[in-house]
Coordinates of C-alpha atoms and ligand atoms in Angstrom, one line a residue:
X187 CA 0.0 0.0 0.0
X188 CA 1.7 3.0 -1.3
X189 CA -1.1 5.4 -1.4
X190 CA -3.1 7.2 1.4
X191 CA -7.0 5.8 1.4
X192 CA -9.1 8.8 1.1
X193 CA -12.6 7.2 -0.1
X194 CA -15.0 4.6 0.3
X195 CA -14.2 2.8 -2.4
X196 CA -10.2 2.8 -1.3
X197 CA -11.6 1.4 2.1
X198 CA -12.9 -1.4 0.4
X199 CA -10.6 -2.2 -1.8
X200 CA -8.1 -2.6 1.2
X201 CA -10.3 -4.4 3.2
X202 CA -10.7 -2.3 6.2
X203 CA -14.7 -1.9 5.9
X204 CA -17.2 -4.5 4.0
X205 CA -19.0 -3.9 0.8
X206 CA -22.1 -4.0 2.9
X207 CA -21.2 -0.9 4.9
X208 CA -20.9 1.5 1.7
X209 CA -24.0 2.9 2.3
X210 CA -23.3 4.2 5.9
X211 CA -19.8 5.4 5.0
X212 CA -20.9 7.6 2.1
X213 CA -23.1 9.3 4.3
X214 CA -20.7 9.8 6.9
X215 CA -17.9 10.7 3.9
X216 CA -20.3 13.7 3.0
X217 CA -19.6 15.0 6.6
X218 CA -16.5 14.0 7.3
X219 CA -13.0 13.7 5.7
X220 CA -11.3 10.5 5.4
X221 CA -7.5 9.7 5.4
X222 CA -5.7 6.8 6.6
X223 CA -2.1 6.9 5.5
X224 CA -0.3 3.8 3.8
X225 CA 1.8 3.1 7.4
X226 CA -0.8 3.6 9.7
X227 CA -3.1 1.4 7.5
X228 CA -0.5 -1.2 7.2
X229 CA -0.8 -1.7 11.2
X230 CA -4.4 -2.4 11.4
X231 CA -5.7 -5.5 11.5
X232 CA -8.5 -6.0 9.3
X233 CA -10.4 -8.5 11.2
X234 CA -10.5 -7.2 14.1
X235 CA -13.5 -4.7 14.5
X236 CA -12.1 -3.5 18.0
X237 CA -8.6 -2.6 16.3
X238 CA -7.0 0.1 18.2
X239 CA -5.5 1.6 15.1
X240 CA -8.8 1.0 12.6
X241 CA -10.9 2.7 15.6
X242 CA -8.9 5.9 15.5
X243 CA -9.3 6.2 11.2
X244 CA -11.9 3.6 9.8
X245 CA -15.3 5.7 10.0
X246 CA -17.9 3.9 12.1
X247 CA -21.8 4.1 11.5
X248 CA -21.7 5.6 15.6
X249 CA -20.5 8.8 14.0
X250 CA -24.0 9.7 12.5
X251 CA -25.3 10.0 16.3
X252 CA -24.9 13.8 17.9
X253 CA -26.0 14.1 21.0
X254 CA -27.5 16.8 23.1
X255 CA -24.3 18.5 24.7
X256 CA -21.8 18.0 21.7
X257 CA -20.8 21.3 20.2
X258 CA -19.6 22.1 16.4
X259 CA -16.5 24.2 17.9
X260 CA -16.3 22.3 21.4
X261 CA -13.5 24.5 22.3
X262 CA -14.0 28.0 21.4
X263 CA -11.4 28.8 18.6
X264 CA -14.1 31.2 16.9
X265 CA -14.4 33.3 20.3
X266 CA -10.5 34.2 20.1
X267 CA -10.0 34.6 16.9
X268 CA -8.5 38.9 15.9
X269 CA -7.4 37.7 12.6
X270 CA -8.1 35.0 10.3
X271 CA -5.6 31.9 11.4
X272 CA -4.8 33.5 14.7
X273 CA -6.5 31.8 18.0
X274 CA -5.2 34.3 21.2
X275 CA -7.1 32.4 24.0
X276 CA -4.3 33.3 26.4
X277 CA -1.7 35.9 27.0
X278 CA 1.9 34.7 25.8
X279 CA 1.3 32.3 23.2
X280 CA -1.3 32.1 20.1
X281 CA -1.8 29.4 17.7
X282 CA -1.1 29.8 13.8
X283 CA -3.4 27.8 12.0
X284 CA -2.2 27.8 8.4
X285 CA -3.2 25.0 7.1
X286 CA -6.8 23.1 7.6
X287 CA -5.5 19.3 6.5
X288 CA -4.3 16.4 8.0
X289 CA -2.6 13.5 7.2
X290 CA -4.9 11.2 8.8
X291 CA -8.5 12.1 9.9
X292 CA -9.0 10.7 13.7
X293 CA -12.9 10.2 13.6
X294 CA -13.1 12.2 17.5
X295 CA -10.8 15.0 16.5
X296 CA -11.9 18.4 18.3
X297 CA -11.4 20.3 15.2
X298 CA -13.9 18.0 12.6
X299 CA -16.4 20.8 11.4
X300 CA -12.9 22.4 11.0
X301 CA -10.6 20.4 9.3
X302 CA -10.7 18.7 6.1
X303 CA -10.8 19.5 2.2
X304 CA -14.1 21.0 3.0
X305 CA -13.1 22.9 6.2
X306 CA -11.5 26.5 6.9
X307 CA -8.9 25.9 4.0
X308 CA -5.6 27.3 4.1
X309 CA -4.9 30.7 4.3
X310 CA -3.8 33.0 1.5
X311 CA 0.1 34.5 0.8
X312 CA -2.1 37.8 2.6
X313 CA -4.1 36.1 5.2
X314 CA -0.3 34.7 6.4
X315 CA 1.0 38.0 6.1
X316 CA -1.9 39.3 8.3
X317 CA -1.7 36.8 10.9
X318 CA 2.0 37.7 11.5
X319 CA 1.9 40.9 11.1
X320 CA -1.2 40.6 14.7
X321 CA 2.1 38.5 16.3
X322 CA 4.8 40.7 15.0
X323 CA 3.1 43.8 16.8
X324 CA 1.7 42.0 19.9
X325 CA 4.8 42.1 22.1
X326 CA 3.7 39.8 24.5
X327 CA 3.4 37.1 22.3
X328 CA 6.1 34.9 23.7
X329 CA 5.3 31.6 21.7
X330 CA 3.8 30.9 18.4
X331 CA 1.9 27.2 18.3
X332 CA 1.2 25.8 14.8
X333 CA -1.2 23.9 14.6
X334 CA -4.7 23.5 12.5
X335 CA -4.8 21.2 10.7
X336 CA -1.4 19.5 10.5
X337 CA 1.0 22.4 10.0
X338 CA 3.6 19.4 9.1
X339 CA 2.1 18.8 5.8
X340 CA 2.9 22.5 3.9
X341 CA 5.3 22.4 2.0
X342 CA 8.7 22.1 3.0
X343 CA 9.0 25.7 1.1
X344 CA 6.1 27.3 2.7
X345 CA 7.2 25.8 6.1
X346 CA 10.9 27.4 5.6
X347 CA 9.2 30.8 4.9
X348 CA 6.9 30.7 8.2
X349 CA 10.1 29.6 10.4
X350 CA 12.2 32.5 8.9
X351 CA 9.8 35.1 8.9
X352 CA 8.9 34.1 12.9
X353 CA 13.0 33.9 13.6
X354 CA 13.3 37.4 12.8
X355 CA 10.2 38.5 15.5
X356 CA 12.4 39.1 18.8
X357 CA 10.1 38.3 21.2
X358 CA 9.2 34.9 19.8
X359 CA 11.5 32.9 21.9
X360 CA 9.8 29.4 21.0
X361 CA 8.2 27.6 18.0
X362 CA 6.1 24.6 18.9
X363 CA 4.3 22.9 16.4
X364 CA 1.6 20.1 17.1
X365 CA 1.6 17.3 14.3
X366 CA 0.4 13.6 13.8
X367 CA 3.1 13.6 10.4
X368 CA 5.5 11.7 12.9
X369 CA 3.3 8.8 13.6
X370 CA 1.1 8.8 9.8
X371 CA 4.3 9.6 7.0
X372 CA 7.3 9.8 8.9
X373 CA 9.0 9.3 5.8
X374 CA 8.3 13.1 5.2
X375 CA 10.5 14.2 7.4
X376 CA 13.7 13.9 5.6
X377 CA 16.9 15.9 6.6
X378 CA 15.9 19.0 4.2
X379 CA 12.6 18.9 6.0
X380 CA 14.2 18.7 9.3
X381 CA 16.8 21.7 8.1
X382 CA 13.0 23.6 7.1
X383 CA 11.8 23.3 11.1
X384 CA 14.7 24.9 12.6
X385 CA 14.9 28.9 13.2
X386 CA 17.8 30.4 14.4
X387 CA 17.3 31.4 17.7
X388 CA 14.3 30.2 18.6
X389 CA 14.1 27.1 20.6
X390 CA 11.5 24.8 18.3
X391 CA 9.3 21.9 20.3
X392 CA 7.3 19.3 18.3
X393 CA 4.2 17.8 20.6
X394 CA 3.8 14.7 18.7
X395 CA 0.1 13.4 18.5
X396 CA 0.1 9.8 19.2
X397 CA -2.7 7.9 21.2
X398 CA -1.6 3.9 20.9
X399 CA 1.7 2.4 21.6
X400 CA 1.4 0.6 18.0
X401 CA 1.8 3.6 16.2
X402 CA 5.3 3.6 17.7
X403 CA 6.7 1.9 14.2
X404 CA 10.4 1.8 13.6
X405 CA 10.1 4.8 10.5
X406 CA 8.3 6.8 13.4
X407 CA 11.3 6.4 15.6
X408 CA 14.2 6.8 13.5
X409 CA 12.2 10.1 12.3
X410 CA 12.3 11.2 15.9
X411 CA 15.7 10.2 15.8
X412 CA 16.3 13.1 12.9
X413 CA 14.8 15.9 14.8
X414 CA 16.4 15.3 17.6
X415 CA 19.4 15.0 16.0
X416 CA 18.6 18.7 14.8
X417 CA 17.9 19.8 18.1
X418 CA 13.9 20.0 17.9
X419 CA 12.8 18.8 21.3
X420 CA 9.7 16.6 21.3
X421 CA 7.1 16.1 23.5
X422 CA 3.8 14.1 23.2
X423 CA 0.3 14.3 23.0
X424 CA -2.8 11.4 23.1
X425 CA -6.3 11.7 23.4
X426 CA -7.7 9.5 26.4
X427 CA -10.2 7.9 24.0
X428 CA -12.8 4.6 25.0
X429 CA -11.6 1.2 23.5
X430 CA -8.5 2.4 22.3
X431 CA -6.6 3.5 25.5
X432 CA -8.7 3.9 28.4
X433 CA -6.4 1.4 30.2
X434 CA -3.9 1.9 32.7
X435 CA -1.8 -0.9 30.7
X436 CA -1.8 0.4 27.6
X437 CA -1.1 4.1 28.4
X438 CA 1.4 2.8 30.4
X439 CA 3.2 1.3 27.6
X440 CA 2.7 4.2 25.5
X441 CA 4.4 6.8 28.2
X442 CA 7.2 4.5 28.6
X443 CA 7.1 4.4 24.6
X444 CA 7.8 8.5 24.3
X445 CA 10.4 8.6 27.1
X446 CA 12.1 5.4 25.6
X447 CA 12.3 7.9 22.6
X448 CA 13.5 10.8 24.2
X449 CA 9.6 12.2 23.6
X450 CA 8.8 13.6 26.9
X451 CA 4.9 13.2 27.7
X452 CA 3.0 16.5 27.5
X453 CA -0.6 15.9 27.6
X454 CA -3.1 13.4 28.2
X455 CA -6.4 15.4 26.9
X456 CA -9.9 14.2 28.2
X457 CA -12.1 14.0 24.8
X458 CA -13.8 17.3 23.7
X459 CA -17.3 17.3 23.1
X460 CA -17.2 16.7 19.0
X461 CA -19.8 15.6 17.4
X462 CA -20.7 12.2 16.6
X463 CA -17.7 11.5 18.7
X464 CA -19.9 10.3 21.8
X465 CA -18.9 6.3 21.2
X466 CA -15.0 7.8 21.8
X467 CA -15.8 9.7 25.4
X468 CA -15.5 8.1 28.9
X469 CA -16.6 10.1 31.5
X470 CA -14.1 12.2 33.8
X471 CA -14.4 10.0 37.0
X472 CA -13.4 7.3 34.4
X473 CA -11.0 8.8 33.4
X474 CA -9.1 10.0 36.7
X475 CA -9.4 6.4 38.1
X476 CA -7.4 5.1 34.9
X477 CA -5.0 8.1 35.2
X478 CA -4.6 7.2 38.9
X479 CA -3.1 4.7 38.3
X480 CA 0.4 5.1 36.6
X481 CA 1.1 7.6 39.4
X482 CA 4.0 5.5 41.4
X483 CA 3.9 2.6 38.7
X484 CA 5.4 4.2 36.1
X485 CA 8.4 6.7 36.2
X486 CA 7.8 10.1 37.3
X487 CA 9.2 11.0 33.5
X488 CA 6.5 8.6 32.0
X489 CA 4.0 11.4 33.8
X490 CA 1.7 13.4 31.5
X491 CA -0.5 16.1 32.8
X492 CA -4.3 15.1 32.5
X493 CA -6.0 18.2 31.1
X494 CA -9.6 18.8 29.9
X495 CA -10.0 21.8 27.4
X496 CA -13.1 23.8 29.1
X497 CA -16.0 24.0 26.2
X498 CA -16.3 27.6 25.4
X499 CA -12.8 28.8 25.0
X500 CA -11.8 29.1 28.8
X501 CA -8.7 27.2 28.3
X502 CA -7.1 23.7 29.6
X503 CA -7.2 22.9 32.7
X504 CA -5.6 19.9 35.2
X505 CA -8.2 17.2 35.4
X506 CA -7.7 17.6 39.7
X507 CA -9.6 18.2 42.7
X508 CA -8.6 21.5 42.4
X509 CA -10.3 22.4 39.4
X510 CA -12.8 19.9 39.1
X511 CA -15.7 20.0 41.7
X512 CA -18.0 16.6 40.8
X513 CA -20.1 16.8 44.3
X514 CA -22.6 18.0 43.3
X515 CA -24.8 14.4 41.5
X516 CA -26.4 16.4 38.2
X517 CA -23.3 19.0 37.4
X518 CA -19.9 18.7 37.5
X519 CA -18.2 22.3 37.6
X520 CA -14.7 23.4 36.2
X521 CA -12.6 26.2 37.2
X522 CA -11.1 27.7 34.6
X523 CA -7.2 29.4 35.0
X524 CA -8.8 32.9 35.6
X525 CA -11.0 31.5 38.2
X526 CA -14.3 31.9 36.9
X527 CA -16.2 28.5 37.3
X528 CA -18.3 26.5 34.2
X529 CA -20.7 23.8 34.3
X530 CA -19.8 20.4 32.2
X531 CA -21.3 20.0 30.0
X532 CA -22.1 23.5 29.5
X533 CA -25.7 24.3 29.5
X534 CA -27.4 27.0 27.6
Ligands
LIG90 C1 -4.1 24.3 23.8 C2 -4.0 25.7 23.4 C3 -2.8 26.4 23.6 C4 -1.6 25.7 24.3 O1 -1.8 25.5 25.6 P1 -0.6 25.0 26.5 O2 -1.3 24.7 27.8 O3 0.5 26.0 26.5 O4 -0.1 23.7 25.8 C5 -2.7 27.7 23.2 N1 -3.7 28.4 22.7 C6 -4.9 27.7 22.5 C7 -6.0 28.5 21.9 C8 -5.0 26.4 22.8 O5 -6.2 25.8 22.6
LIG91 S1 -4.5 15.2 13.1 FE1 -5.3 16.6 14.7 S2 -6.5 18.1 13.6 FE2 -6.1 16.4 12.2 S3 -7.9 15.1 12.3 FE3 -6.4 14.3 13.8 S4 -7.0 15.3 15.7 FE4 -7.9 16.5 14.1

C-alpha cells in the first residue's frame, strides 16, 4: 500500500470496511473527511472490528449519532480569533493555523467541522501575512503554536518561509508545532525537512500526536531520531479515548514508549465534546481512576498532565480536585485558569 485511502471505495478495496457498509460510509464521507495513511493502515488489522488503530481512522456508523451536549466548535477557537488563522485564548502564546488538512482524519478530532478539504482551507500569501503581522506587533506574544490542521504537511518551502519570517520576530523565543506527520508519513521528514523546522534562535518543540503504543513503528522512531538530531525537542500528545486507550496498561506502555524515545509526555487530553464523537468519550471520573493509576507505577518522566479543554474557549485545565468539583450528583463544575467557574457539560 503505497497510497493514502481517502474514499470509500479505497476502504474497500483494502479491506478495512465491507461492501455491505458503503452505504453508511458515504453518508458519513459527505460529513467527514477520510484519510488513513499507507503506514498507519498497514498496522491495522482488518479483522479485528475492535482494532485500536482502525478505531482511530476507519469511520464507524456511531459517527452519525450527535447528542445533546456535543458542540460544532467544542472549544471555542471562533471566540479568540483577531485575525483569520490567529486563535489568542491566552496571553503569551497564540496558535497559527495555516493549514486546515491532515494527514490522517481521527474520527473524535476536536477540530472536525474544521478540518478537512471541506473545512477553513488554508490561508492566502495575505491572510499569512496578516496573521504575522497581529504576532509581529503584539509584544507579549512569547510563543507561536502551529497547529490546524497539521501544519507538518505544507510544504517544505512554505514551512521554511513561516520559520524565517517568525525567527526574525524578537520576542518569539519558542516555535512549537503540534503534528500527527511523525506517527502517519514519517518518511516526510527527511533531513531538508528537518533543516526547514529549525529557526535560528528560537528554541523549536514538536508535541507529537500519538494515542496507541502501535503507532510507535520503527520509520516513526528513526524520524524522531532526525529531529532530535537537529535539536527540535519533542514532546507528546494522546487523546484518552474509549476502547483504544482507556487502560492503565496500555497508556502505560505508551508513556514509557515516548520517554524510551527521548519524547517527553506532555498531555493526556480528556475528549472534547465533537460531534458524533460520543462512542469515543468516557466520563471524567473514568478517566481520573485510569489516570490514577500510573502515578508511582510508572516513572515520574513517564507522567503526563491530564488536562480537559473547558468548552467555550476558557482554556485547559488539570483534570484535579482542584479544578474539578463533581459533588454535586447532576453537574460537574470546572474552574477555569482565571477562576471563573463552568458547568460540564455546559448548559445554555
Ligand atoms: C491548547 C492551546 C494552547 C496551548 O496551551 P498549552 O497549555 O500552553 O499547551 C494555546 N492556545 C490555544 C488557543 C489552545 O487551545
Ligand atoms: S491530526 Fe489533529 S487536527 Fe487532524 S484530524 Fe487528527 S486530531 Fe484532528
Amino acid at each position: 500500500m503505497t497510497l493514502t485511502l481517502k474514499t470509500v471505495d479505497h476502504l474497500i478495496s483494502s479491506g478495512l470496511v465491507s461492501e455491505d457498509q458503503r452505504i453508511d460510509m458515504e453518508k458519513i464521507a459527505k460529513t467527514y473527511a477520510i484519510a488513513v495513511s499507507p503506514l498507519l493502515a498497514s498496522l491495522i488489522n482488518p479483522d479485528d472490528p475492535k482494532d485500536p488503530i482502525g478505531l482511530q481512522f476507519v469511520p464507524a456508523i456511531s459517527e452519525l449519532t450527535h447528542t445533546n451536549e456535543e458542540l460544532a466548535d467544542p472549544i471555542g477557537d471562533h471566540a479568540h480569533t483577531p485575525v483569520k488563522g490567529i486563535v489568542h485564548r491566552y496571553p503569551d502564546r497564540v496558535l497559527l493555523k495555516a493549514v486546515h488538512i491532515c494527514p490522517v482524519y481521527c474520527r473524535f478530532c476536536f477540530r472536525r467541522e474544521m478540518v478537512g478539504p471541506a473545512g477553513d482551507g488554508s490561508l492566502t500569501d495575505t491572510e499569512l501575512e496578516n496573521a504575522i503581522a497581529y504576532i509581529t506587533k503584539n509584544k507579549q506574544i512569547w510563543e507561536v503554536i502551529l497547529t490546524g490542521g497539521d501544519p507538518l504537511i505544507l510544504s517544505e518551502r512554505r514551512l521554511r518561509n513561516i520559520m524565517t519570517v517568525l525567527s526574525k520576530i524578537e520576542h518569539i523565543r519558542v516555535i512549537r508545532f503540534h503534528s500527527r506527520i511523525p506517527v502517519a508519513n514519517p518518511e516526510r521528514i527527511d533531513d531538508a525537512f528537518v533543516s526547514a523546522l529549525t529557526a535560528s534562535g528560537k528554541t523549536v518543540y514538536i508535541a507529537i500526536h500519538s494515542n496507541h503504543p502501535r503507532e510507535l513503528s520503527q520509520p516513526m522512531k528513526e524520524a524522531c531520531e532526525r529531529l532530535q538530531k537537529a535539536g527540535i525537542q519533542l514532546l507528546s500528545q494522546t487523546v484518552l479515548l474509549k476502547d483504544i486507550n482507556d487502560d492503565a496498561q496500555v497508556l502505560s506502555e505508551l508513556m514509557q514508549g515516548f520517554v524510551s524515545l527521548g519524547i517527553r509526555p506532555y498531555y493526556l487530553h480528556h475528549p472534547d465534546l465533537a460531534p458524533g464523537t460520543s462512542h469515543f468519550r468516557i466520563s471524567i471520573s473514568e478517566g481520573r481512576q485510569i489516570f490514577e493509576q500510573l502515578r508511582g507505577y510508572i516513572s515520574g518522566l513517564c507522567q503526563p498532565t491530564y488536562v480537559i479543554d473547558i468548552p467555550g474557549g476558557f482554556g485547559k485545565v488539570p483534570v484535579t480536585k482542584d479544578y474539578i468539583d463533581d459533588t454535586a450528583p447532576e453537574c460537574i463544575r470546572i474552574r477555569d485558569y482565571q477562576g471563573n467557574w463552568h458547568n460540564y457539560p455546559p448548559r445554555p
